[in-house]
Amino acid sequence: ETMQSLGRSYEIILVDDASSDGTAEEIRTWLANRQAGNSRAYFNETKRGRGATVAEGIRQARSAYVGCIDISLETPPQFIAAAVDQLQQDNADMVLGDRKTIRGLDAPLQLTIAKAYRRLASLLLETDSLDTASGFKFFRRDLILPVLDEFQDSHTLWDTELTVVARAKGLRTA
C-alpha cells in the first residue's frame, strides 16, 4: 500500500528462510491474490540466516535501488520514499533506518538494548552512532552487490558488519 501510494514503480521480493510456522504458505497465498506482477518469492530449503536471505533478495532485485524492511516494521515503510530519494539524489549510497522509537509491549527493553548496542558499535567500530542493527536498509544496488559477495557467513551481527565493510569500501551513509 505504501509503495502504491507513492506512484513509483517497485517490486516486492520475499525470501522465506525455511520457516516452519506457516509463513511460506502465507507468502504463497499472498502472491496468488496479488493483482500486480511485481512480486516474487524465494524459499530456502534449509535455514541460511538473516544475512543470507536479505542478500538473496538484493541479488534477485532488478532495480537500481534496493532495500529491506524487517517484518517487525520497527522503521515503518512510510520512510521508503525518503530513503530512495537520498539514493537518487546521490546524497548517499546506503540509507539506514533509525529506531528512535519501538512499538509493542517489550518496546522499553528493546529500545534500551538498541541504544546500548548503537553506542558500543560506535565506540568499537567507529560507526558514527548509526543504527547499524536497524532492519531498514536501502542501497544503490550496483555498489552493495560487491560488498555482499565478500560475506560467507550470515551470523547475528551481519547488519553491523555489512555497514562497517560497506563504509570501509567508501560507500556513503545517510
Short mmCIF file of C-alpha atoms in Angstrom, two decimals:
data_model
loop_
_atom_site.label_atom_id
_atom_site.label_comp_id
_atom_site.label_asym_id
_atom_site.label_seq_id
_atom_site.Cartn_x
_atom_site.Cartn_y
_atom_site.Cartn_z
CA GLU A 1 0.00 0.00 0.00
CA THR A 2 2.82 2.39 0.83
CA MET A 3 4.56 1.84 -2.49
CA GLN A 4 1.34 2.17 -4.48
CA SER A 5 0.59 5.47 -2.75
CA LEU A 6 3.98 6.82 -3.87
CA GLY A 7 3.18 6.32 -7.54
CA ARG A 8 6.61 4.83 -8.23
CA SER A 9 7.49 1.56 -9.85
CA TYR A 10 8.61 -1.10 -7.41
CA GLU A 11 8.94 -4.81 -6.81
CA ILE A 12 8.49 -6.83 -3.67
CA ILE A 13 10.77 -9.80 -3.11
CA LEU A 14 10.00 -12.10 -0.20
CA VAL A 15 12.60 -14.61 0.94
CA ASP A 16 11.46 -17.28 3.37
CA ASP A 17 14.29 -18.83 5.35
CA ALA A 18 12.88 -22.37 5.67
CA SER A 19 10.31 -21.26 8.21
CA SER A 20 8.26 -23.92 9.96
CA ASP A 21 5.46 -21.69 11.25
CA GLY A 22 3.29 -21.47 8.13
CA THR A 23 4.96 -18.32 6.77
CA ALA A 24 5.75 -19.97 3.43
CA GLU A 25 2.09 -20.80 2.86
CA GLU A 26 1.08 -17.26 3.85
CA ILE A 27 3.53 -15.93 1.27
CA ARG A 28 2.18 -18.24 -1.43
CA THR A 29 -1.40 -17.19 -0.63
CA TRP A 30 -0.46 -13.51 -0.65
CA LEU A 31 1.28 -13.87 -4.02
CA ALA A 32 -1.67 -15.74 -5.51
CA ASN A 33 -4.00 -12.90 -4.50
CA ARG A 34 -1.82 -10.09 -5.86
CA GLN A 35 -3.08 -8.21 -8.89
CA ALA A 36 0.29 -6.79 -9.90
CA GLY A 37 3.04 -8.99 -11.27
CA ASN A 38 5.75 -7.11 -9.40
CA SER A 39 6.10 -9.54 -6.51
CA ARG A 40 8.22 -12.66 -6.27
CA ALA A 41 9.21 -15.08 -3.56
CA TYR A 42 12.12 -17.39 -2.90
CA PHE A 43 12.03 -20.23 -0.41
CA ASN A 44 15.21 -21.55 1.18
CA GLU A 45 15.26 -25.33 1.56
CA THR A 46 17.39 -25.02 4.69
CA LYS A 47 17.91 -22.15 7.12
CA ARG A 48 20.64 -19.85 5.84
CA GLY A 49 20.30 -16.98 8.28
CA ARG A 50 19.03 -13.44 8.08
CA GLY A 51 22.02 -12.03 6.24
CA ALA A 52 21.88 -14.68 3.54
CA THR A 53 18.16 -14.15 2.97
CA VAL A 54 18.49 -10.37 2.74
CA ALA A 55 21.45 -10.74 0.38
CA GLU A 56 19.45 -13.18 -1.79
CA GLY A 57 16.62 -10.68 -2.10
CA ILE A 58 19.03 -7.92 -3.10
CA ARG A 59 20.71 -10.16 -5.68
CA GLN A 60 17.34 -11.10 -7.19
CA ALA A 61 16.17 -7.48 -7.42
CA ARG A 62 16.06 -5.70 -10.77
CA SER A 63 16.04 -2.09 -9.61
CA ALA A 64 18.93 0.32 -9.26
CA TYR A 65 17.83 0.95 -5.67
CA VAL A 66 17.11 -1.91 -3.29
CA GLY A 67 16.25 -2.26 0.33
CA CYS A 68 14.94 -4.41 3.09
CA ILE A 69 12.49 -3.90 5.91
CA ASP A 70 12.18 -6.30 8.82
CA ILE A 71 8.73 -7.73 9.18
CA SER A 72 8.55 -6.16 12.66
CA LEU A 73 8.32 -2.76 10.92
CA GLU A 74 10.43 -1.11 13.61
CA THR A 75 11.06 1.54 10.97
CA PRO A 76 7.75 1.97 9.12
CA PRO A 77 7.53 1.66 5.33
CA GLN A 78 6.43 5.31 5.09
CA PHE A 79 10.13 6.17 5.19
CA ILE A 80 10.93 4.28 1.97
CA ALA A 81 10.38 7.33 -0.25
CA ALA A 82 12.80 9.45 1.79
CA ALA A 83 15.41 6.68 1.72
CA VAL A 84 15.16 6.21 -2.05
CA ASP A 85 15.22 9.99 -2.58
CA GLN A 86 18.56 10.15 -0.74
CA LEU A 87 19.95 7.49 -3.09
CA GLN A 88 18.51 9.04 -6.25
CA GLN A 89 19.79 12.50 -5.36
CA ASP A 90 23.24 10.94 -4.85
CA ASN A 91 23.35 12.09 -1.21
CA ALA A 92 24.17 8.55 -0.07
CA ASP A 93 24.99 5.06 -1.30
CA MET A 94 23.15 3.41 1.59
CA VAL A 95 20.45 4.63 3.95
CA LEU A 96 19.90 3.09 7.37
CA GLY A 97 16.79 3.33 9.49
CA ASP A 98 16.97 4.84 12.93
CA ARG A 99 14.98 3.12 15.66
CA LYS A 100 14.35 6.05 17.95
CA THR A 101 11.01 4.58 18.94
CA ILE A 102 9.91 0.96 19.05
CA ARG A 103 6.31 -0.13 19.40
CA GLY A 104 4.95 -3.08 21.35
CA LEU A 105 4.83 -4.46 24.85
CA ASP A 106 8.57 -5.10 25.07
CA ALA A 107 9.46 -1.74 23.47
CA PRO A 108 11.25 -0.20 26.51
CA LEU A 109 13.65 -3.15 26.78
CA GLN A 110 14.20 -3.35 23.01
CA LEU A 111 14.85 0.39 22.77
CA THR A 112 17.32 0.27 25.65
CA ILE A 113 19.20 -2.64 24.06
CA ALA A 114 19.20 -0.92 20.65
CA LYS A 115 20.64 2.29 22.14
CA ALA A 116 23.30 0.40 24.08
CA TYR A 117 24.30 -1.61 21.01
CA ARG A 118 24.50 1.58 18.93
CA ARG A 119 26.84 3.19 21.48
CA LEU A 120 29.02 0.09 21.71
CA ALA A 121 29.29 -0.27 17.91
CA SER A 122 30.10 3.42 17.61
CA LEU A 123 32.92 3.13 20.15
CA LEU A 124 34.41 -0.13 18.89
CA LEU A 125 33.74 0.10 15.15
CA GLU A 126 33.55 3.86 14.56
CA THR A 127 30.03 3.72 13.12
CA ASP A 128 29.27 7.36 13.98
CA SER A 129 26.31 6.33 16.16
CA LEU A 130 24.44 4.88 13.16
CA ASP A 131 21.73 2.34 13.95
CA THR A 132 23.61 -0.44 12.14
CA ALA A 133 21.27 -3.13 13.52
CA SER A 134 18.16 -1.46 12.12
CA GLY A 135 16.10 -3.73 9.89
CA PHE A 136 15.51 -0.86 7.45
CA LYS A 137 18.30 -0.52 4.90
CA PHE A 138 18.33 0.79 1.33
CA PHE A 139 21.22 0.76 -1.12
CA ARG A 140 22.44 1.59 -4.57
CA ARG A 141 22.36 -1.97 -5.86
CA ASP A 142 25.45 -1.68 -8.06
CA LEU A 143 27.55 -0.61 -5.08
CA ILE A 144 26.26 -3.04 -2.46
CA LEU A 145 26.50 -6.21 -4.58
CA PRO A 146 30.33 -6.38 -4.44
CA VAL A 147 30.16 -5.91 -0.67
CA LEU A 148 27.63 -8.75 -0.32
CA ASP A 149 29.90 -11.05 -2.29
CA GLU A 150 32.54 -10.79 0.45
CA PHE A 151 30.32 -12.39 3.10
CA GLN A 152 30.49 -16.13 3.65
CA ASP A 153 28.65 -16.16 6.96
CA SER A 154 25.24 -14.71 7.80
CA HIS A 155 25.70 -14.57 11.54
CA THR A 156 23.82 -12.46 14.06
CA LEU A 157 25.94 -9.33 13.58
CA TRP A 158 25.56 -9.39 9.78
CA ASP A 159 23.83 -5.99 9.64
CA THR A 160 26.59 -4.22 11.52
CA GLU A 161 29.34 -5.99 9.62
CA LEU A 162 27.70 -5.11 6.30
CA THR A 163 27.55 -1.45 7.30
CA VAL A 164 31.16 -1.37 8.53
CA VAL A 165 32.53 -3.16 5.44
CA ALA A 166 30.48 -1.01 3.05
CA ARG A 167 31.73 2.17 4.68
CA ALA A 168 35.31 0.89 4.59
CA LYS A 169 34.86 0.43 0.85
CA GLY A 170 33.80 4.06 0.53
CA LEU A 171 30.00 3.81 0.49
CA ARG A 172 28.42 6.95 1.87
CA THR A 173 25.76 6.56 4.56
CA ALA A 174 22.69 8.61 5.40
#
